[in-house]
Short mmCIF file of C-alpha atoms in Angstrom, two decimals:
data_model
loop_
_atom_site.label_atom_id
_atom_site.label_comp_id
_atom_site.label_asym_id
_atom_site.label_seq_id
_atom_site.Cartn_x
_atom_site.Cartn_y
_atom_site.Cartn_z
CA UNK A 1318 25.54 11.46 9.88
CA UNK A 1319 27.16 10.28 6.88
CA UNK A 1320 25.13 10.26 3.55
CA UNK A 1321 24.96 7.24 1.56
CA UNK A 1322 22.89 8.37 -1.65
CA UNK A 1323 22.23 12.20 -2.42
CA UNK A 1324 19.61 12.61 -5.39
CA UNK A 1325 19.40 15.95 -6.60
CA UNK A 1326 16.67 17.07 -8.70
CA UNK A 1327 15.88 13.93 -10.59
CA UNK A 1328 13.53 14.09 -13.68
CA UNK A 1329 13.51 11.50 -16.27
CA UNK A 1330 11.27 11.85 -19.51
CA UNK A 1331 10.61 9.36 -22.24
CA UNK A 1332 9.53 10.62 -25.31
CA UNK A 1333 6.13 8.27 -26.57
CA UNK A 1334 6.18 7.85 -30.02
CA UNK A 1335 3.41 6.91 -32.16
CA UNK A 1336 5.48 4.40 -33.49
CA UNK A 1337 8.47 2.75 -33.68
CA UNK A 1338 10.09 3.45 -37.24
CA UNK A 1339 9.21 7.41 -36.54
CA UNK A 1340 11.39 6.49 -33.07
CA UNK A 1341 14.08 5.35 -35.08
CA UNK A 1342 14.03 7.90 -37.82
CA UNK A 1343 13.93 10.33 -35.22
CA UNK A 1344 17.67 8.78 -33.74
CA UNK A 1345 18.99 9.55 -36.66
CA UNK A 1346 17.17 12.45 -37.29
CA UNK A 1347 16.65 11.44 -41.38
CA UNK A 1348 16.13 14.98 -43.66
CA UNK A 1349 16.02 17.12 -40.27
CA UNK A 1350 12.31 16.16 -39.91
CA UNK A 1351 11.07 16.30 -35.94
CA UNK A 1352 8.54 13.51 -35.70
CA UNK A 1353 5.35 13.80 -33.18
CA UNK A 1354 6.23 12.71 -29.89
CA UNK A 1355 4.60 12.94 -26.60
CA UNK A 1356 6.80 13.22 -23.42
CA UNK A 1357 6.02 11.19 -20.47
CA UNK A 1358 7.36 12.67 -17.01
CA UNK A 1359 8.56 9.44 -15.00
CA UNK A 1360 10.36 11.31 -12.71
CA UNK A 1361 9.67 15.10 -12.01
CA UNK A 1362 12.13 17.25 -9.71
CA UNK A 1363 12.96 14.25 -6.76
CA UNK A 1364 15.18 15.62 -3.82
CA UNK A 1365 15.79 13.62 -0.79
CA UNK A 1366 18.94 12.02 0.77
CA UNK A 1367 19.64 8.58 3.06
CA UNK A 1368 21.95 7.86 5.67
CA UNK A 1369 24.66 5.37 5.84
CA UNK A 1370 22.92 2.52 8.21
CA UNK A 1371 19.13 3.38 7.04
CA UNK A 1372 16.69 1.43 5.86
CA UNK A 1373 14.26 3.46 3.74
CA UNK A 1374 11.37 2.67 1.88
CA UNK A 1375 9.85 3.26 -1.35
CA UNK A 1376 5.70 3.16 -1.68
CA UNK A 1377 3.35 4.61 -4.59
CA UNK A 1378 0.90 3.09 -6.75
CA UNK A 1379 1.81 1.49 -10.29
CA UNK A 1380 3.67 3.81 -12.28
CA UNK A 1381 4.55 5.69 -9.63
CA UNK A 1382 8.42 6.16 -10.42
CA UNK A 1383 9.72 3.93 -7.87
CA UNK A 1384 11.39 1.54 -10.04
CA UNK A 1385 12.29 3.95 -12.01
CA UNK A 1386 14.44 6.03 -9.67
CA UNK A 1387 15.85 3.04 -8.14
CA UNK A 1388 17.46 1.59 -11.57
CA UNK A 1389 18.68 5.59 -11.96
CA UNK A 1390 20.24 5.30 -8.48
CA UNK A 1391 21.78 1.39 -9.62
CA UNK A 1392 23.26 3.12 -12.55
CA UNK A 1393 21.19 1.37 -14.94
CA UNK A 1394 19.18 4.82 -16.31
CA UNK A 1395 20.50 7.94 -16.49
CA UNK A 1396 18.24 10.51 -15.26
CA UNK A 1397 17.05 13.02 -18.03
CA UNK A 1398 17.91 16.23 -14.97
CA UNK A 1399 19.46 16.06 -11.92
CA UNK A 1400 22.34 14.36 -10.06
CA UNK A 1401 22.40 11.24 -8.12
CA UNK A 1402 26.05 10.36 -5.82
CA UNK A 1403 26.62 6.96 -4.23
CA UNK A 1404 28.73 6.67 -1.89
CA UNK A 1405 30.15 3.37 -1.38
CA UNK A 1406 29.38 -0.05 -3.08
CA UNK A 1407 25.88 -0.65 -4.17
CA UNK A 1408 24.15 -3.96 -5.13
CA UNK A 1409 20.86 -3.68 -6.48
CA UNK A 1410 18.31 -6.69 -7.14
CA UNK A 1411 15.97 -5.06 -9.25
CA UNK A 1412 13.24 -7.33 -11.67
CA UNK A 1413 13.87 -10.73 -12.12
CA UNK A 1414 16.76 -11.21 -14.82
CA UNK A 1415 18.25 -7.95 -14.75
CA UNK A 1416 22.12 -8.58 -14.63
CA UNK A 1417 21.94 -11.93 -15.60
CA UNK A 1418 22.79 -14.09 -18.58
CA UNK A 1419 20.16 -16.55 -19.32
CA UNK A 1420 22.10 -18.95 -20.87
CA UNK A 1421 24.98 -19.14 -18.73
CA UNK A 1422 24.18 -21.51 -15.52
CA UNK A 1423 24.08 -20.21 -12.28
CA UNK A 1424 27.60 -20.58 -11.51
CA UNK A 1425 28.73 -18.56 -14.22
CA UNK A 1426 26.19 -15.88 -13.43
CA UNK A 1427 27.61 -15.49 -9.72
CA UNK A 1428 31.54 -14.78 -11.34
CA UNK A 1429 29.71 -12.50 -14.13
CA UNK A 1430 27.33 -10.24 -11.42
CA UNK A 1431 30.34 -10.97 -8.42
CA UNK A 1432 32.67 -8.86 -10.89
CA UNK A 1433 30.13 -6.53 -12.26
CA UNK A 1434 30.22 -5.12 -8.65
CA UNK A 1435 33.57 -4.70 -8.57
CA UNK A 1436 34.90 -7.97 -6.93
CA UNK A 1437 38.10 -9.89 -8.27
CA UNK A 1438 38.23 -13.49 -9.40
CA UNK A 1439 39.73 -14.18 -6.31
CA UNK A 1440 37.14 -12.31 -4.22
CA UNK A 1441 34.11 -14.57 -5.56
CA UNK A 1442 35.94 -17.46 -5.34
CA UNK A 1443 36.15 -17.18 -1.20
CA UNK A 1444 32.31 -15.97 -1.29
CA UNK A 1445 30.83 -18.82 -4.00
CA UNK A 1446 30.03 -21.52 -1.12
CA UNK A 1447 28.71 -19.35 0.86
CA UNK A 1448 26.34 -17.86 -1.88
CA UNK A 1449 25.58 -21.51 -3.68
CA UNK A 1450 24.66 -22.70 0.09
CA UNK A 1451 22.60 -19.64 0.82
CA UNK A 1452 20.70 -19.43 -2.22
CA UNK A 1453 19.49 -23.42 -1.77
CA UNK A 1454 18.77 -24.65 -5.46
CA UNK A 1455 21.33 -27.78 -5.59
CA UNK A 1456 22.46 -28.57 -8.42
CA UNK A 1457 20.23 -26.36 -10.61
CA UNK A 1458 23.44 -24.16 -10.00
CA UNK A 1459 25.19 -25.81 -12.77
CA UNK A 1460 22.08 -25.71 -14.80
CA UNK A 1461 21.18 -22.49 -17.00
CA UNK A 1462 19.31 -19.78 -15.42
CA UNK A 1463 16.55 -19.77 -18.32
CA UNK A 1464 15.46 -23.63 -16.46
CA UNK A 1465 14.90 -21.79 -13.62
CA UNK A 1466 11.47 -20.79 -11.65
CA UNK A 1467 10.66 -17.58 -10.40
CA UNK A 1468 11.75 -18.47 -6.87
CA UNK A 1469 14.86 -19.79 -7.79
CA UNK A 1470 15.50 -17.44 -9.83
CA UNK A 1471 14.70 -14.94 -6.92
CA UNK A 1472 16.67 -16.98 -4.41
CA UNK A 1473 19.86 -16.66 -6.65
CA UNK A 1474 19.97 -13.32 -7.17
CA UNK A 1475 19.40 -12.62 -3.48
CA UNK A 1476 22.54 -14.69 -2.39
CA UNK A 1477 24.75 -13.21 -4.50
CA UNK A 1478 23.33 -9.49 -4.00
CA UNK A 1479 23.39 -9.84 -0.41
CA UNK A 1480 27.06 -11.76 -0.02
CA UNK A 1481 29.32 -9.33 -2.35
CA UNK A 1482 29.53 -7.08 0.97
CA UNK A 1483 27.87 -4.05 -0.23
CA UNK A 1484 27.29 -0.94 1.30
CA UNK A 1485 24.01 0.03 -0.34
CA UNK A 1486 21.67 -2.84 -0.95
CA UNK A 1487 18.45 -2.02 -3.23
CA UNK A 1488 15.63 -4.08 -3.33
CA UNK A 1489 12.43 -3.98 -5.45
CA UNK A 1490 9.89 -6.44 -5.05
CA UNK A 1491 12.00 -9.54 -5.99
CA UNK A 1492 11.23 -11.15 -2.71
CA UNK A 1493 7.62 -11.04 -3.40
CA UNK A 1494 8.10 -14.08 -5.95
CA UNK A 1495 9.64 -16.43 -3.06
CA UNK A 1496 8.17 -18.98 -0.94
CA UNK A 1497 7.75 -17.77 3.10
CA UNK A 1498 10.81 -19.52 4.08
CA UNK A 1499 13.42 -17.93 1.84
CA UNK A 1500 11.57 -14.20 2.44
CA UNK A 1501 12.07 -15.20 6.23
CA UNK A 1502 15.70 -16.06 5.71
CA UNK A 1503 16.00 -12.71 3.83
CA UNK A 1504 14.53 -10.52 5.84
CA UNK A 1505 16.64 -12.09 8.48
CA UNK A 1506 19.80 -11.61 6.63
CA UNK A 1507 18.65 -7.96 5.76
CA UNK A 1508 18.33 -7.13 9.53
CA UNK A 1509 22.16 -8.23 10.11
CA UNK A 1510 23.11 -5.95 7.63
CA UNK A 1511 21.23 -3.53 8.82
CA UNK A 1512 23.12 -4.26 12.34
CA UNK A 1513 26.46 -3.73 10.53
CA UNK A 1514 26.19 -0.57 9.33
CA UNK A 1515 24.55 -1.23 5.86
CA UNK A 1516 22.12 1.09 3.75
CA UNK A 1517 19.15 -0.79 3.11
CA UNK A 1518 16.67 0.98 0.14
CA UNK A 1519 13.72 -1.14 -0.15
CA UNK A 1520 10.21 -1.13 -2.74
CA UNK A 1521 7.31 -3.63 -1.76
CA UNK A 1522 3.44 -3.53 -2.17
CA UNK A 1523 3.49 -4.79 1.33
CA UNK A 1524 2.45 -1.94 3.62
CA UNK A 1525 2.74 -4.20 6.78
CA UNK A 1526 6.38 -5.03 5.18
CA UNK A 1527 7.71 -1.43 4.84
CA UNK A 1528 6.07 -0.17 7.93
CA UNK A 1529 7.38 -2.82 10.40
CA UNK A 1530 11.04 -2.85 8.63
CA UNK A 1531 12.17 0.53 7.65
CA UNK A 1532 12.51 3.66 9.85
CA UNK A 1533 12.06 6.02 7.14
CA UNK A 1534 9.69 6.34 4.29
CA UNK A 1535 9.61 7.82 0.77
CA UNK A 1536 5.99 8.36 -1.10
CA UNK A 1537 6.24 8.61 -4.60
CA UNK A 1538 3.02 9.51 -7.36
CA UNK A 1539 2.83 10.12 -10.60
CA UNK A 1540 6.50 10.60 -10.56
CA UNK A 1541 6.58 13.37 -7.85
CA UNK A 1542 7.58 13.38 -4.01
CA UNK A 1543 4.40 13.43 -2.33
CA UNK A 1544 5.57 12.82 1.23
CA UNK A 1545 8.88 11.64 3.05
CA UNK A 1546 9.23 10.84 6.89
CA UNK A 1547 8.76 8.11 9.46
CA UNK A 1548 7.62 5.20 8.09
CA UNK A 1549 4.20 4.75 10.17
CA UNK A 1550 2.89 8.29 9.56
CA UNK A 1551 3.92 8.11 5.46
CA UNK A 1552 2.37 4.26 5.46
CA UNK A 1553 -0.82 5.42 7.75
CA UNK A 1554 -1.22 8.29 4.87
CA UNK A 1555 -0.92 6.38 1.77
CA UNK A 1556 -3.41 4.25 3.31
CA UNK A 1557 -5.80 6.85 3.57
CA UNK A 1558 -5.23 7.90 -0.09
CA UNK A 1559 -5.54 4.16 -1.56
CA UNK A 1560 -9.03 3.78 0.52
CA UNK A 1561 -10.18 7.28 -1.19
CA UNK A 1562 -8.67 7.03 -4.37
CA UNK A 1563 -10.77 3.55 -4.22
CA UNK A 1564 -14.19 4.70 -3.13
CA UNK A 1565 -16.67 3.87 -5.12
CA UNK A 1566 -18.15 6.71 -7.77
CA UNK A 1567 -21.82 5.85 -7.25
CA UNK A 1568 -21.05 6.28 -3.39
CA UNK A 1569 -20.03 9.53 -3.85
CA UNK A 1570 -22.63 10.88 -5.78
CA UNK A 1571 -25.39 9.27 -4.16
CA UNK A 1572 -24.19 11.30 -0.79
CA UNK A 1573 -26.47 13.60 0.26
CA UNK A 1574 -28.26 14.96 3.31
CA UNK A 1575 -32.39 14.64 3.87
CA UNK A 1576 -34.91 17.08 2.25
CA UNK A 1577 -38.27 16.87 4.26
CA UNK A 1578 -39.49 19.24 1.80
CA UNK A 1579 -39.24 16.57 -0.97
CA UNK A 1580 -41.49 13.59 1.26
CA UNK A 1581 -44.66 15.35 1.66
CA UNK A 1582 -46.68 12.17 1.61
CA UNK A 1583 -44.58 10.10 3.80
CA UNK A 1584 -45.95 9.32 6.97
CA UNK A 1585 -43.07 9.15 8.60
CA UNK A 1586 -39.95 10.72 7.62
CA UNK A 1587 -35.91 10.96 8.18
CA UNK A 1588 -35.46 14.61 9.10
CA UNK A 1589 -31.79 14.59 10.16
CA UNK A 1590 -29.35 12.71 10.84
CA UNK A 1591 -26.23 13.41 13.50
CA UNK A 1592 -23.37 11.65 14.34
CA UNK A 1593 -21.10 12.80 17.29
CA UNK A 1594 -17.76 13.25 15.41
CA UNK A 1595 -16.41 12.70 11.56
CA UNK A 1596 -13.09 10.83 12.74
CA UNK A 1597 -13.26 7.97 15.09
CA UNK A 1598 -10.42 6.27 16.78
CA UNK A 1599 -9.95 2.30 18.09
CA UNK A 1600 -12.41 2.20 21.10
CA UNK A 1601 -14.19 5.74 20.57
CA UNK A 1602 -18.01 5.32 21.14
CA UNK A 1603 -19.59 6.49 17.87
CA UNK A 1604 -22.92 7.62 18.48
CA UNK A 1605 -25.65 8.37 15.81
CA UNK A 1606 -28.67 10.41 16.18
CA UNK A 1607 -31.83 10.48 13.94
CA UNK A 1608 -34.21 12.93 13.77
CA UNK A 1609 -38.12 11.81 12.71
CA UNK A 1610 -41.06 13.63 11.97
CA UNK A 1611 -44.01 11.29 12.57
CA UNK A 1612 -47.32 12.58 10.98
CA UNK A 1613 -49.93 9.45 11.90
CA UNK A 1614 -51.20 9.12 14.81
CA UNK A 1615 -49.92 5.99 17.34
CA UNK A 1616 -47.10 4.60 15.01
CA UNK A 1617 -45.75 1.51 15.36
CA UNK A 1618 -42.14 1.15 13.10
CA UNK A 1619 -39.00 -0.02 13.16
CA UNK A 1620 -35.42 1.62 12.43
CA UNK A 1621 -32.94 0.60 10.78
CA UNK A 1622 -29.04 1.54 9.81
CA UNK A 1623 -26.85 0.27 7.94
CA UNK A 1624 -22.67 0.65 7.61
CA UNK A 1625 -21.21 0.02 4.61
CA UNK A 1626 -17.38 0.52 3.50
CA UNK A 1627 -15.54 2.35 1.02
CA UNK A 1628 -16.63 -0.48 -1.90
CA UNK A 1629 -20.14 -0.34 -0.83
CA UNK A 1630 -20.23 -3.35 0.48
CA UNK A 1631 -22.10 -3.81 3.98
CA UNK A 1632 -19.96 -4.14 6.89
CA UNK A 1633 -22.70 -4.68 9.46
CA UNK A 1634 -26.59 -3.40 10.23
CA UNK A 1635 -28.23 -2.28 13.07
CA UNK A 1636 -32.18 -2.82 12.92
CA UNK A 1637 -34.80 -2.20 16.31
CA UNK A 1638 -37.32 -5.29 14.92
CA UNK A 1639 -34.10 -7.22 14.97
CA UNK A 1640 -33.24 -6.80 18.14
CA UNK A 1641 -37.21 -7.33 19.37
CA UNK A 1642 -37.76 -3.40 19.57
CA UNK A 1643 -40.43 -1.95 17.96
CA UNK A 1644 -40.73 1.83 18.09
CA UNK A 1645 -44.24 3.49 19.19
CA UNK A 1646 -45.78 6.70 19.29
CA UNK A 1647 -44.40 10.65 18.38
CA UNK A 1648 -40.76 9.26 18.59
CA UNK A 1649 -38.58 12.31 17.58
CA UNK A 1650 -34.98 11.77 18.17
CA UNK A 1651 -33.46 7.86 17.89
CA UNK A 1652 -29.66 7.30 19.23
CA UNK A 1653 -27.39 4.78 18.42
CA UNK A 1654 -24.70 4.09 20.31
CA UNK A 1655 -21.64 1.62 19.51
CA UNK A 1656 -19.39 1.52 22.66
CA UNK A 1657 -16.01 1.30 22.21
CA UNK A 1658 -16.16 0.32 18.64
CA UNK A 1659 -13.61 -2.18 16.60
CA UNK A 1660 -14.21 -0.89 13.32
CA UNK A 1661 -10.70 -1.13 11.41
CA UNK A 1662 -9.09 1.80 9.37
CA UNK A 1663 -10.77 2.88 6.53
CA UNK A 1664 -13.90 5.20 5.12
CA UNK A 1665 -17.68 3.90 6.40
CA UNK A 1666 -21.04 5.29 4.90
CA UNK A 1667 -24.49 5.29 6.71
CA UNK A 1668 -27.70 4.53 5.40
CA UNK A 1669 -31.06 4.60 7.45
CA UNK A 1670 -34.07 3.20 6.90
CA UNK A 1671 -37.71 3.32 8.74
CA UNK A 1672 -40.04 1.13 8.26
CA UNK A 1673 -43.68 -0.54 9.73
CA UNK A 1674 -43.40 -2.81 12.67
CA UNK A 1675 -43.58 -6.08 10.23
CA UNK A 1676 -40.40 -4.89 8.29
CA UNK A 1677 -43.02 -5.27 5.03
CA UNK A 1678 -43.11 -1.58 3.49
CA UNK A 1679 -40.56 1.45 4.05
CA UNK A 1680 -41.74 5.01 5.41
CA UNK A 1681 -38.88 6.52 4.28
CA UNK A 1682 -35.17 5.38 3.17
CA UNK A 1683 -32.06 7.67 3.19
CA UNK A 1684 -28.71 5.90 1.15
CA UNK A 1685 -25.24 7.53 2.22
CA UNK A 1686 -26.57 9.73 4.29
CA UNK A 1687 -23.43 10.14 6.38
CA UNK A 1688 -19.71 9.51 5.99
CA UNK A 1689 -17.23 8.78 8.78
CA UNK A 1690 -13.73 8.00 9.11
CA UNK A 1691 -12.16 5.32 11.17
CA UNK A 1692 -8.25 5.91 12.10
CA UNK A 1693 -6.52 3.39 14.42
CA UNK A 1694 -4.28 3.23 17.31
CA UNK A 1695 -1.34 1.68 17.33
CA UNK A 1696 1.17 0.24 20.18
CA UNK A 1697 4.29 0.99 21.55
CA UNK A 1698 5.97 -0.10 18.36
CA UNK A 1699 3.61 2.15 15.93
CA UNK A 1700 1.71 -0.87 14.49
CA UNK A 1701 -1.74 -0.88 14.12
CA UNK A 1702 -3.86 -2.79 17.40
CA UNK A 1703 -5.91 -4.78 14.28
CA UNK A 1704 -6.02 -5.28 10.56
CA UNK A 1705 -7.70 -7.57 8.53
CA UNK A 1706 -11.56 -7.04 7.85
CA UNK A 1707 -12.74 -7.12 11.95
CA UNK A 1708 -11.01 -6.81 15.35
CA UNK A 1709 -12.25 -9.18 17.86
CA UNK A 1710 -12.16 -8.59 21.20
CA UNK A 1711 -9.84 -11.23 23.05
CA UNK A 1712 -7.60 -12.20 25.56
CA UNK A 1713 -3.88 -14.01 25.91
CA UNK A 1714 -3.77 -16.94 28.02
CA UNK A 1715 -0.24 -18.54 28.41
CA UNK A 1716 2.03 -19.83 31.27
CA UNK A 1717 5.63 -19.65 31.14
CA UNK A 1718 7.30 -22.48 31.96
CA UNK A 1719 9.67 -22.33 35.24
CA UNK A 1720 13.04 -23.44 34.65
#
């Protein structure tokens, strides 16, 4: 298969000042003096190579590198190491305004980026209808560009990137700023050219986005590769890094497991608690197991667990008294069991609680006892069976109609 873009070795380093006068003495390098710098590694040591007719995608949090590798690809930075070959005709819609003229109107910015590319005259003159038509803004076209909203803004650079024929288009976030109708007709227009052979390289925040349109996923942090492969398994691990690098602090340090040693005086105590596997998948029966140690005589108390999510916030409780249960006598081993759960994908934490049958006093109280992980299936297609914040059990009801 023929390769479309090759990067070899990219770094790129900026060099952080501690202000800008010793930046500009430092250009022209006044009496030979060096001035303090600090160097900044956007970009350290990025391999990897696309295919003519893929559509790839670029993730990582803020700062990342992706924008930054994507304007060295576009030709707009040069990289400070490394090589990057094109090969073929690359359009790139990169922030909003890059490429454009603010005070020329929007005609005269489809000539100016139509021959930036590489296209005659001639060449956007046959193409102009069809991008003025596409790109919907009426007669704002004849207007300056520095009138223009976000969206229009957006929807006129799209047209024109998308309708000088390229080989390679580049996309980072742009689309995000339209309304649902235009990133519908994009995406639309994007899958045609994806049908005729073109190289689609594409950066959004959207998980759901990258995973359902591109094949093939890069995962860029702190300006390294940190993975590269099919798009569900890179998406289904960056995931798993946002919900951990987002955990809370206090969750993490309030883990712990229970010391019977330290509740000599309690009555009735937490002595262990079980659960029947760490990692859970859609449907699994999770099953938790709590171990007492009751020291009265004919106890009557109630039990109590709660689930709560990566933020600490409670995603749902479990309590006997609730559920008109009240727990008596030398109890020593309490299961819970959730059949075929519909927890979604993330990072859970367990607290458990006992307490007298009148839910007015606690015996004993363990917070983040346990951890478990919650990974999902997915269909035929690779997309997750749920997301959102529950998955409800349901049914399809429909009847075609007969023709």
């Amino acid at each position: 298969m023929d390769k479309a873009i090759e990067a070899e070795h990219l770094s790129k380093i900026y060099r952080l000042y501690g202000n800008n006068k010793d930046r500009l003495k430092e250009m022209f390098r006044f009496y030979r003096k060096e001035y303090l710098y600090k160097e900044y590694h956007a970009l350290e040591d990025i391999s990897f190579s696309i295919f003519r007719g893929e559509t790839v995608g670029i993730i990582g949090t803020n700062g990342s590198g992706k924008s930054t590798v994507l304007k060295i690809i576009a030709g707009v930075l040069n990289a400070t190491s490394g090589e990057v070959k094109v090969h073929g005709r690359i359009s790139a819609l990169l922030e909003l305004g890059a490429g454009f003229n603010m005070e020329y109107s929007g005609i005269d910015n489809i000539y100016l980026n139509g021959m930036m590319l590489g296209l005659t005259k001639e060449e956007v003159d046959e193409k102009i209808s069809k991008i003025i038509e596409f790109a919907e803004i009426g007669d704002f076209v004849f207007q300056p560009v520095k009138t223009y909203s976000s969206g229009m803004f957006a929807r006129l650079a799209f047209a024109v990137s998308i309708h000088v024929d390229p080989d390679i288009l580049i996309i980072d976030e742009a689309l995000s700023v339209g309304d649902m109708y235009f990133q519908e007709k994009c995406f639309e227009q994007m899958k045609k050219m994806v049908r005729s052979g073109a190289t689609i390289l594409f950066v959004s925040h959207s998980l759901p986005a990258v995973r359902n349109f591109c094949k093939r996923v890069i995962w860029l942090e702190q300006g390294k590769m940190k993975m590269q492969g099919p798009a569900e398994m890179v998406c289904e691990a960056y995931k798993k890094y946002l919900d951990e690098k987002n955990e809370n602090t206090q969750i993490q340090s309030e883990m712990h497991q229970a010391d019977v040693t330290a509740k000599v005086r309690n009555k009735i105590c937490i002595s262990s608690v079980e659960l029947n596997k760490d990692v859970f998948y859609t449907d699994e029966d999770i099953e938790l197991s709590v171990g007492l140690e009751i020291r009265i005589d004919h106890p009557e108390f109630g039990l109590g667990i709660i689930i709560r999510d990566s933020r600490g916030e409670i995603v749902t409780l479990f309590n006997t008294i609730r559920d008109d249960l009240v727990l008596k006598g030398k109890i020593e081993n309490v299961k819970l069991v959730i059949p075929n759960h519909d927890f979604l994908e993330g990072t859970y934490y367990i607290s458990v609680n006992v307490c007298d049958e009148m839910v007015m006093y606690p015996y004993d109280n363990e917070e983040y006892i346990k951890k478990f992980r919650v990974n999902t299936r997915t269909n035929q297609s690779g997309l997750p069976l749920a997301e959102g914040r529950f998955r409800a059990k349901h049914r399809w009801v429909y009847a075609p109609q007969e023709k």
